Short mmCIF file of C-alpha atoms in Angstrom, two decimals:
data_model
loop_
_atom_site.label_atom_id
_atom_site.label_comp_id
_atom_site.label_asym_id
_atom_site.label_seq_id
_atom_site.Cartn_x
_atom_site.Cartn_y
_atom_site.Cartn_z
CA UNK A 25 -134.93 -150.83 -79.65
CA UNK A 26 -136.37 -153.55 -81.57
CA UNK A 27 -139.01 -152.41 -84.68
CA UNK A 28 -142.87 -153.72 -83.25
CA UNK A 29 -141.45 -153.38 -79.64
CA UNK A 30 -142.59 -151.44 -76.58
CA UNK A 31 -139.92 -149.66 -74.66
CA UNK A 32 -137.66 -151.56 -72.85
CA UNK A 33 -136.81 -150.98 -68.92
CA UNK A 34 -135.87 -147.65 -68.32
CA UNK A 35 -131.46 -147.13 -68.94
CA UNK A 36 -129.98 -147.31 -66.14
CA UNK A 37 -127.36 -144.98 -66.73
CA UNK A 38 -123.42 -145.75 -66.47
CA UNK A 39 -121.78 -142.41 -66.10
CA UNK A 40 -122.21 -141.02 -62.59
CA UNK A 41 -121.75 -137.14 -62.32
CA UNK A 42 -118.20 -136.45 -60.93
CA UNK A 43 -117.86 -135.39 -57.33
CA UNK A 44 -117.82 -131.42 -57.00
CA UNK A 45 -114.38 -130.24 -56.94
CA UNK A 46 -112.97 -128.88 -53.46
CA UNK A 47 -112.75 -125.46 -54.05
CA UNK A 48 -109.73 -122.88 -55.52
CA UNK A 49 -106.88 -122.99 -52.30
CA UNK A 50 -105.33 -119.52 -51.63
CA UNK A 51 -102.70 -119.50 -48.63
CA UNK A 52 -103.70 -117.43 -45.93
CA UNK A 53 -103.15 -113.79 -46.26
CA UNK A 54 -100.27 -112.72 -43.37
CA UNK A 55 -102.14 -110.35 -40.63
CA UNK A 56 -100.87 -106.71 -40.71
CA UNK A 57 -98.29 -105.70 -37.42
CA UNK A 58 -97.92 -102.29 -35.55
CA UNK A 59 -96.09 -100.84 -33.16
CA UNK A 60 -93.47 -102.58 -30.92
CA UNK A 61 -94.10 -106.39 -32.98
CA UNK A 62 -93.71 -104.13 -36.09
CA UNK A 63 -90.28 -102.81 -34.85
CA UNK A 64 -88.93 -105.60 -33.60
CA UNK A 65 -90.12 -107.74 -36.40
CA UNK A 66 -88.41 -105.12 -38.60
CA UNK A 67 -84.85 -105.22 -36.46
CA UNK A 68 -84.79 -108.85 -36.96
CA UNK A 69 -85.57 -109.19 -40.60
CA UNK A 70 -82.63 -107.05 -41.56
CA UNK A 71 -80.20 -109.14 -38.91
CA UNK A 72 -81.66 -111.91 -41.29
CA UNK A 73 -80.57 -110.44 -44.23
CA UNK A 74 -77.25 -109.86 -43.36
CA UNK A 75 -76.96 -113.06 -42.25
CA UNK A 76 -78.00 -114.45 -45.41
CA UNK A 77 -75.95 -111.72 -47.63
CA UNK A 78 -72.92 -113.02 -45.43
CA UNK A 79 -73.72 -117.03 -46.78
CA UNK A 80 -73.63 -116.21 -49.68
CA UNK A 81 -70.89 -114.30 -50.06
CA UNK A 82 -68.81 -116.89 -48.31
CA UNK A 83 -69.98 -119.21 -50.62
CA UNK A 84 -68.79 -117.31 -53.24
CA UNK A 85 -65.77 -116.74 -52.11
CA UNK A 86 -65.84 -120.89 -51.31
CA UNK A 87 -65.83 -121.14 -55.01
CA UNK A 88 -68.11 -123.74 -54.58
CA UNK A 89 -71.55 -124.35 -57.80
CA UNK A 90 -74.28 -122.51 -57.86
CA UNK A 91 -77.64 -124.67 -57.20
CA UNK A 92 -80.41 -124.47 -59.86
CA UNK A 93 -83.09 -122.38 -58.90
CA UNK A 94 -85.68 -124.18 -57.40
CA UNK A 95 -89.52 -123.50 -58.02
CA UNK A 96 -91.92 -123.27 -55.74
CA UNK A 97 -94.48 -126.31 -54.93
CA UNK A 98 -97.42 -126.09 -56.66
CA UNK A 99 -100.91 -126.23 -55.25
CA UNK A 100 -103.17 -128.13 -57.16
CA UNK A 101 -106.15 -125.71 -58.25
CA UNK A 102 -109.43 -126.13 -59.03
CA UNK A 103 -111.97 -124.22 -61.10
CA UNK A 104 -115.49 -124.55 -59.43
CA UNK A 105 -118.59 -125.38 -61.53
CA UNK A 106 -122.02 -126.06 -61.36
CA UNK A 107 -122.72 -129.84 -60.80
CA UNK A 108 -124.74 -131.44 -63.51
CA UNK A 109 -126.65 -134.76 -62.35
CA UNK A 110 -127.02 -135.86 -65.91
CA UNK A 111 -122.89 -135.06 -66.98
CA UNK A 112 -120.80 -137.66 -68.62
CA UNK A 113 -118.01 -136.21 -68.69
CA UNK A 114 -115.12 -137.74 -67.29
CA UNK A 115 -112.59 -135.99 -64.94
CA UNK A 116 -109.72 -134.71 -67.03
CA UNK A 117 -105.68 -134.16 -65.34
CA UNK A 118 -104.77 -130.58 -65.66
CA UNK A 119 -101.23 -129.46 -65.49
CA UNK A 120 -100.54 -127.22 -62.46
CA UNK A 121 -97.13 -126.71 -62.59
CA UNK A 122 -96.51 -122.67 -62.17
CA UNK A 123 -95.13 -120.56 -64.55
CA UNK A 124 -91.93 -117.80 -62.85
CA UNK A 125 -94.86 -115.38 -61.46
CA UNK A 126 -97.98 -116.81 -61.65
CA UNK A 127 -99.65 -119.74 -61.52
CA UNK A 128 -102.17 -120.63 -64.48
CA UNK A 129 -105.08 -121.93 -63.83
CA UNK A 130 -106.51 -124.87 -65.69
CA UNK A 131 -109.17 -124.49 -68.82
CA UNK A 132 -112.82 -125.02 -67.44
CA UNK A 133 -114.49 -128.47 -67.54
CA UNK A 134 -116.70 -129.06 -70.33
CA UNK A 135 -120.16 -129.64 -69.00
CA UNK A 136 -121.98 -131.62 -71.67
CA UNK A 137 -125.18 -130.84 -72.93
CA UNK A 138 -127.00 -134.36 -72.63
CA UNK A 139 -130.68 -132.92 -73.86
CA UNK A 140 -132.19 -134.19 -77.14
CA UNK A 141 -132.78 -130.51 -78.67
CA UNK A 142 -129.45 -129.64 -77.96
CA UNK A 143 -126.99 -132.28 -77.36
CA UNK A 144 -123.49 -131.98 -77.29
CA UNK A 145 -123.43 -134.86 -79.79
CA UNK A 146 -125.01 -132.77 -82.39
CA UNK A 147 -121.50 -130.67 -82.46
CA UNK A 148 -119.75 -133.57 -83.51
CA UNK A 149 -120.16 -133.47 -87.47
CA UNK A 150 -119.63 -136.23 -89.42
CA UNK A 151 -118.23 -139.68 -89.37
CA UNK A 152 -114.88 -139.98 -90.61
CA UNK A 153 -114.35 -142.48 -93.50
CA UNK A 154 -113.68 -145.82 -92.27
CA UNK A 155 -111.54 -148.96 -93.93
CA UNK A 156 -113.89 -151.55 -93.24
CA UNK A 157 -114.05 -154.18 -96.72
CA UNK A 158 -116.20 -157.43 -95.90
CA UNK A 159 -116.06 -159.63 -98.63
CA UNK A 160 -119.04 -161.88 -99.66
CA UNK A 161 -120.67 -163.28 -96.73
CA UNK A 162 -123.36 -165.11 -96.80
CA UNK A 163 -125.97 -164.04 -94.49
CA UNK A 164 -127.83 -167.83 -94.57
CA UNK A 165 -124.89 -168.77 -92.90
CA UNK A 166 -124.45 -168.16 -88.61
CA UNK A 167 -121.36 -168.60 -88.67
CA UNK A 168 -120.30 -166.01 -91.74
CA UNK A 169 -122.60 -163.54 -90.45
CA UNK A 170 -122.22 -163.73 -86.63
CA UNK A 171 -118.16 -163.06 -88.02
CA UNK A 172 -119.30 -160.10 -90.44
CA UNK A 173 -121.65 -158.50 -87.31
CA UNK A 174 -118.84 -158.28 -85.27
CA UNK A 175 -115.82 -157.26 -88.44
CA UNK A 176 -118.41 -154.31 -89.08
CA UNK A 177 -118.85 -153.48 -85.33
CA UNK A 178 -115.40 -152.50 -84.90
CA UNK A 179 -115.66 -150.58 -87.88
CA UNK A 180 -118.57 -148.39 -85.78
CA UNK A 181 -116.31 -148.40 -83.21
CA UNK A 182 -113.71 -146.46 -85.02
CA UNK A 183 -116.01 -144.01 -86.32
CA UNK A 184 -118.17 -143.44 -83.22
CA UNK A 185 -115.27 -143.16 -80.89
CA UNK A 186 -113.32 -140.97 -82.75
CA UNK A 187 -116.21 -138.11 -83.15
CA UNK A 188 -117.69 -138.44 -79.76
CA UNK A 189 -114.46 -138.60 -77.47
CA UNK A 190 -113.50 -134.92 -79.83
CA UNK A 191 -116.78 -133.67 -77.74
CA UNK A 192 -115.25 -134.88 -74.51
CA UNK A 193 -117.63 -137.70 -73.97
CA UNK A 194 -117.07 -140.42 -72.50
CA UNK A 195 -117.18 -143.40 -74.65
CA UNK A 196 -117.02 -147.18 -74.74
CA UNK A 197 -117.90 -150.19 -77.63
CA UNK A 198 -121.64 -152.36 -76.53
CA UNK A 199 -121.27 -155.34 -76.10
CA UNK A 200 -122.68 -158.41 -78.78
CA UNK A 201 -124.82 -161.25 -77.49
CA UNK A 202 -125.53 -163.31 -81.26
CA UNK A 203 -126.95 -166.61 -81.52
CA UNK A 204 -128.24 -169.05 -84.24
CA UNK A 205 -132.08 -169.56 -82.52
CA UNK A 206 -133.50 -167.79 -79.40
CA UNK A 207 -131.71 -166.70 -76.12
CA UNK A 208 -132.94 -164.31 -73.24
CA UNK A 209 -130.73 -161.17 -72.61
CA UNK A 210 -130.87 -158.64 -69.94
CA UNK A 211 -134.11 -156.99 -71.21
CA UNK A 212 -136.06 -160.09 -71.90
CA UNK A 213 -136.47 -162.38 -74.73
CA UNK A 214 -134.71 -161.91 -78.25
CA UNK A 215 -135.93 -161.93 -80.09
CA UNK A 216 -139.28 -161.77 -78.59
CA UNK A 217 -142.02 -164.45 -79.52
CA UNK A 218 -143.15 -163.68 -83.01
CA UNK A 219 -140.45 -161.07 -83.93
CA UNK A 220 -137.30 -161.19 -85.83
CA UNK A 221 -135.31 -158.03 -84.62
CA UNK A 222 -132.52 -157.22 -82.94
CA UNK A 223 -133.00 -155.38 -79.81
CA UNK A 224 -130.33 -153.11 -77.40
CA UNK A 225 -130.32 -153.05 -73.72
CA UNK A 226 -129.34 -149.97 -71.80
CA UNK A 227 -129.13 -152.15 -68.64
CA UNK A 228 -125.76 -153.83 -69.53
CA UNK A 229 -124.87 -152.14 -73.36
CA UNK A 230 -125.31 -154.81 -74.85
CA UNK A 231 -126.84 -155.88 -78.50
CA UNK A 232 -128.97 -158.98 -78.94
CA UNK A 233 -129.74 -160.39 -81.55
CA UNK A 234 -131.01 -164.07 -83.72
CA UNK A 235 -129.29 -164.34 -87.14
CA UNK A 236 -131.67 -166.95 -88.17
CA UNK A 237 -134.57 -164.78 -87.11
CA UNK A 238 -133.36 -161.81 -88.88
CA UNK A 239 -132.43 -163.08 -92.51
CA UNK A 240 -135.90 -166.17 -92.57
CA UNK A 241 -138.56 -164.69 -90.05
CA UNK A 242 -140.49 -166.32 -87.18
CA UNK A 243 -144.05 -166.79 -86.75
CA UNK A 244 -145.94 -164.48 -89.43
CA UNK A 245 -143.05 -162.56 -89.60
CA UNK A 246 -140.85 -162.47 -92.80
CA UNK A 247 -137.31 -161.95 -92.45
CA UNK A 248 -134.58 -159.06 -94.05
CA UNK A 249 -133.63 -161.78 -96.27
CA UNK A 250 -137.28 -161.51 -98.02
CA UNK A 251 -136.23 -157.65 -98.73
CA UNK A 252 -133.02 -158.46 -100.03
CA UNK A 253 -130.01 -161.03 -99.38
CA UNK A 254 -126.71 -158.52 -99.59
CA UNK A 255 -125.86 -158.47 -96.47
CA UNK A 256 -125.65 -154.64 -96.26
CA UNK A 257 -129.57 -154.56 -95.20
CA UNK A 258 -128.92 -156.80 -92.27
CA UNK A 259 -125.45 -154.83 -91.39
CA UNK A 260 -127.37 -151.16 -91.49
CA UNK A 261 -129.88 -152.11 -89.38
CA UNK A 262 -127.25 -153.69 -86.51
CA UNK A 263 -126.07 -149.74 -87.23
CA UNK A 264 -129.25 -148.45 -85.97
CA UNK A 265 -128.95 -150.98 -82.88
CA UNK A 266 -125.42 -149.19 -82.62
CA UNK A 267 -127.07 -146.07 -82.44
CA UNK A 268 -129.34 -146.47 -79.39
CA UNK A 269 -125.58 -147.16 -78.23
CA UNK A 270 -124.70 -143.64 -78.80
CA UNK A 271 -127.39 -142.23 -77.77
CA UNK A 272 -126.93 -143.74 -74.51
CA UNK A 273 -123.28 -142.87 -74.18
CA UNK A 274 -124.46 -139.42 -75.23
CA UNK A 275 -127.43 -138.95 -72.39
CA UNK A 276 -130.17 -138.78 -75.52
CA UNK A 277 -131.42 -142.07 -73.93
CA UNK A 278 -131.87 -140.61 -70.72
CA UNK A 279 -133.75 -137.70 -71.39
CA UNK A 280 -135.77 -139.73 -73.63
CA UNK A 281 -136.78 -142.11 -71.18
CA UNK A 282 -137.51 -138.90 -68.24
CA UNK A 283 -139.81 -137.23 -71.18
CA UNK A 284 -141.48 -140.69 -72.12
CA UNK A 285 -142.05 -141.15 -68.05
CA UNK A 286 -143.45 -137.94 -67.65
CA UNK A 287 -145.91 -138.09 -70.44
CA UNK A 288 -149.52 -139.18 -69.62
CA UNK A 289 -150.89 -140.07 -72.93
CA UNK A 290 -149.92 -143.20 -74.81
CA UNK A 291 -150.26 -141.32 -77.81
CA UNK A 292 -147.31 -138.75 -77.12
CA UNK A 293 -144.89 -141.69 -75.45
CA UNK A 294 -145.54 -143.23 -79.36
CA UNK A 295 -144.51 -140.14 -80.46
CA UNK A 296 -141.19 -139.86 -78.61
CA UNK A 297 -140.63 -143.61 -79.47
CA UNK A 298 -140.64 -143.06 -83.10
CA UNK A 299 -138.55 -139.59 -82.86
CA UNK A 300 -136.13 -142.09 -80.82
CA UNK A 301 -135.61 -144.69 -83.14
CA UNK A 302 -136.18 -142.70 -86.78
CA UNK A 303 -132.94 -140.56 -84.90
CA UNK A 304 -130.84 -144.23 -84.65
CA UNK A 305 -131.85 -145.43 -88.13
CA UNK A 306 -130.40 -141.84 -89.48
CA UNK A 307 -127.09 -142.91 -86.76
CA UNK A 308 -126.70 -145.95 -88.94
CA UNK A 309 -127.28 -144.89 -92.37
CA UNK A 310 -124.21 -141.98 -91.27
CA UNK A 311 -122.09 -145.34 -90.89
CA UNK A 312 -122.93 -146.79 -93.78
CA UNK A 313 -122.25 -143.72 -95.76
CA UNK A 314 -118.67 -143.70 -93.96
CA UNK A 315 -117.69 -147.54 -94.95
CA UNK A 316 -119.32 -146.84 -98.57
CA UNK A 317 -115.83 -146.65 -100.31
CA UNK A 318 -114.80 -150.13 -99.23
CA UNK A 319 -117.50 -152.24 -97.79
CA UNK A 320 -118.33 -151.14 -100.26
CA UNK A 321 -121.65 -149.54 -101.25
CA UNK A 322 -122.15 -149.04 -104.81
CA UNK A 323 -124.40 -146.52 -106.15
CA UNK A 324 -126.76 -149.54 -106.58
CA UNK A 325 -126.40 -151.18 -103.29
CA UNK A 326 -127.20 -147.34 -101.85
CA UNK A 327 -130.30 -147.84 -103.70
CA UNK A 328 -131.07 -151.60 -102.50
CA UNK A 329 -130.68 -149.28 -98.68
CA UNK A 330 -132.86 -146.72 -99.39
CA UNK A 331 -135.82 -149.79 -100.66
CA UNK A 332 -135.17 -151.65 -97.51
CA UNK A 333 -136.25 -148.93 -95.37
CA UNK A 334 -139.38 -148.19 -97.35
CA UNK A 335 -140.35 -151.46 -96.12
CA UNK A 336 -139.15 -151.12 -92.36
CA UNK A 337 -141.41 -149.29 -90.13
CA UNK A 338 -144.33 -149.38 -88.80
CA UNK A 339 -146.90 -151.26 -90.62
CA UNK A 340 -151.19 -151.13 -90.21
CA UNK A 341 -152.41 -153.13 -86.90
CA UNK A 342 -148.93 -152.83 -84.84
CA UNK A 343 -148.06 -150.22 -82.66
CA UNK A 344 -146.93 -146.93 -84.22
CA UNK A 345 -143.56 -146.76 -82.06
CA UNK A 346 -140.91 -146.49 -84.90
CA UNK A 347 -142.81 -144.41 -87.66
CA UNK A 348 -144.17 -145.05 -91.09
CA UNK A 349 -142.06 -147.21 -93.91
CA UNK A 350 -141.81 -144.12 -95.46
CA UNK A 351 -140.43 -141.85 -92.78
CA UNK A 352 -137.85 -144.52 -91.94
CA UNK A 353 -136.55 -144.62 -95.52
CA UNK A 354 -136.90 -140.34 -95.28
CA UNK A 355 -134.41 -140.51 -92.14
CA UNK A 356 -132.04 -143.11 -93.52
CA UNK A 357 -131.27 -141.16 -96.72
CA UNK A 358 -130.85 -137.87 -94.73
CA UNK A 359 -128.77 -139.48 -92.71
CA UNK A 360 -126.86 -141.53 -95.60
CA UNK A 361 -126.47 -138.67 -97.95
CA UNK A 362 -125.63 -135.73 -94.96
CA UNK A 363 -123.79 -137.47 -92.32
CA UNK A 364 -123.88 -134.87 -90.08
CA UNK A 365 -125.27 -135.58 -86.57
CA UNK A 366 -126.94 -132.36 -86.33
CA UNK A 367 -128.73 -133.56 -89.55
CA UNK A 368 -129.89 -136.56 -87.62
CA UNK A 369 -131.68 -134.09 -84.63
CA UNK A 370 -135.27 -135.34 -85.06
CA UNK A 371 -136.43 -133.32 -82.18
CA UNK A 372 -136.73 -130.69 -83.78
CA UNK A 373 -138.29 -132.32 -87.10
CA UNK A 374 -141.97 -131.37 -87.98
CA UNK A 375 -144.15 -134.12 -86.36
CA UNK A 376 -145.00 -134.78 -90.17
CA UNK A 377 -141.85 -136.40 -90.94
CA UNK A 378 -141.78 -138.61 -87.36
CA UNK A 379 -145.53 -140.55 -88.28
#
């Protein structure tokens, strides 16, 4: 979500649950026999073996090969669960082919835990280190930075796919909407009239965003290029866009958006807001950490990082919806310098450190 923007539209969320599963088949048990069907059943199940015992003795005799034994037809099985409306999961094949005895049945589905205190996405440790060198762009030009946006975005893709599919979740890259001026995306205006930011929709996945707004400023507003002009600034904070991507793909956005709904005061929706995007600026600082061997970032470009986001955030007179300059650049580091995801939880932060 944009920085000095409300909310946008609630997501409207990709991954349906799965269909519940038909449950386990077991062939019919036979029904017990007595008396006279007993007998007679008995008399002609051992004319039936000596019929068979004869075949196959004459087949011996014959000379004739031996068939491979021939296993029996397995029934697909199914291990019941308990639906989840809010799953992303996706369906996974199981093998069901029987072993000489027994059939095995397949390992249980992983039901994901899509809640912000306690997402499945917080299990998923760190990003690995990515390959992802860019040069010496210059971000006054559209061209050289609309190319160095989407060079770094498959970089993110790498990482973020890599960790999250390990967890079982389903995962796909956003797509990149980047123009020179102004444009209109699925949720509205980008960027919006006197703003500069980037913004990501949960409607379609997709990231919008101005390059000229972004590095000069529009209206009163100054751009990242005022902060500094290595293009790292402008490259960590399309990270944090990134982020709202995984916490979309993750369900974080959902249950965001159901608390933020169900809250009556605009005071505690501002409150979930900033917990929401301090959480995506720590996402992208764990991706710049990961490309900091060849991108790269120097010990002194870390430093240029941590400056820009003391002077991100929210600033007197605009709406307290992504926390203080100095929370933002509190989040970034923790998540620059622990790239963990569970480090990155700021659910359950003190509301101190989400102002």
């Amino acid at each position: 979500m944009p920085y000095g923007q409300p909310p946008p539209p609630p997501p409207d969320p990709r991954h349906r649950p799965p269909s519940y599963p038909p449950p386990q088949w077991q062939p019919q048990r036979p029904r017990s026999g007595g008396g006279a069907g007993a007998i007679i059943g008995g008399v002609f199940g051992v004319v039936a073996l000596v019929f068979v015992g004869l075949v196959v003795v004459g087949a011996l005799i014959k000379g004739s090969r031996t068939a491979d034994p021939v296993s029996p037809v397995a029934v697909p099985t199914f291990t019941p669960f308990e639906p989840s409306t809010r799953s992303t999961a996706s369906p996974r094949a199981t093998d069901s082919r029987p072993s000489e005895s027994t059939v095995t049945p397949p390992a249980r589905r992983q039901i994901l835990n899509t809640t912000l205190k306690n997402n499945t996405l917080y299990r998923a440790g760190g990003l690995p280190r990515v390959n992802c060198p860019v040069g010496s762009p210059s971000i006054y030009s559209h061209s050289q930075l609309k190319a160095l946006i989407l060079k770094t975005s498959k970089c993110l893709d790498r990482g973020w796919s890599r960790i999250m599919r390990a967890q079982g979740m389903t995962w796909h890259p956003p797509g990149y909407a980047l123009t020179s001026s102004r444009g209109r995306g699925a949720c509205g205006d980008f960027p919006s009239t006197g703003s500069i930011v980037p913004y990501y929709c949960p409607r379609n996945t997709t990231i919008y965003a101005s390059t000229t707004a972004m590095v000069k400023g529009s209206g009163n507003s100054g751009g990242y290029g005022q902060i500094t002009d290595w293009h790292g600034g402008v490259v960590s904070m399309m990270a944090h866009e990134y982020g709202h991507h995984v916490q979309q793909l993750s369900g974080l956005s959902d249950d965001w958006w159901q608390q933020t709904t169900r809250s009556t005061s605009r005071s505690g929706k501002l409150a979930l807001s900033r917990r929401f995007e301090l959480q995506a600026t720590c996402f992208g600082a764990m991706f710049m950490r990961s490309v900091s061997a060849s991108y790269p970032v120097t010990p002194a470009r870390r430093n240029t990082l941590y400056y820009f986001y003391s002077r991100v955030g929210d600033w007197p007179g605009h709406p307290r919806d992504h926390g203080s300059p100095a929370n933002n650049n509190r989040w970034f580091r923790q998540g620059y310098e622990k790239n963990k995801t569970f480090q990155c939880n700021t659910w359950l932060a003190p509301s101190s450190s989400t102002s």
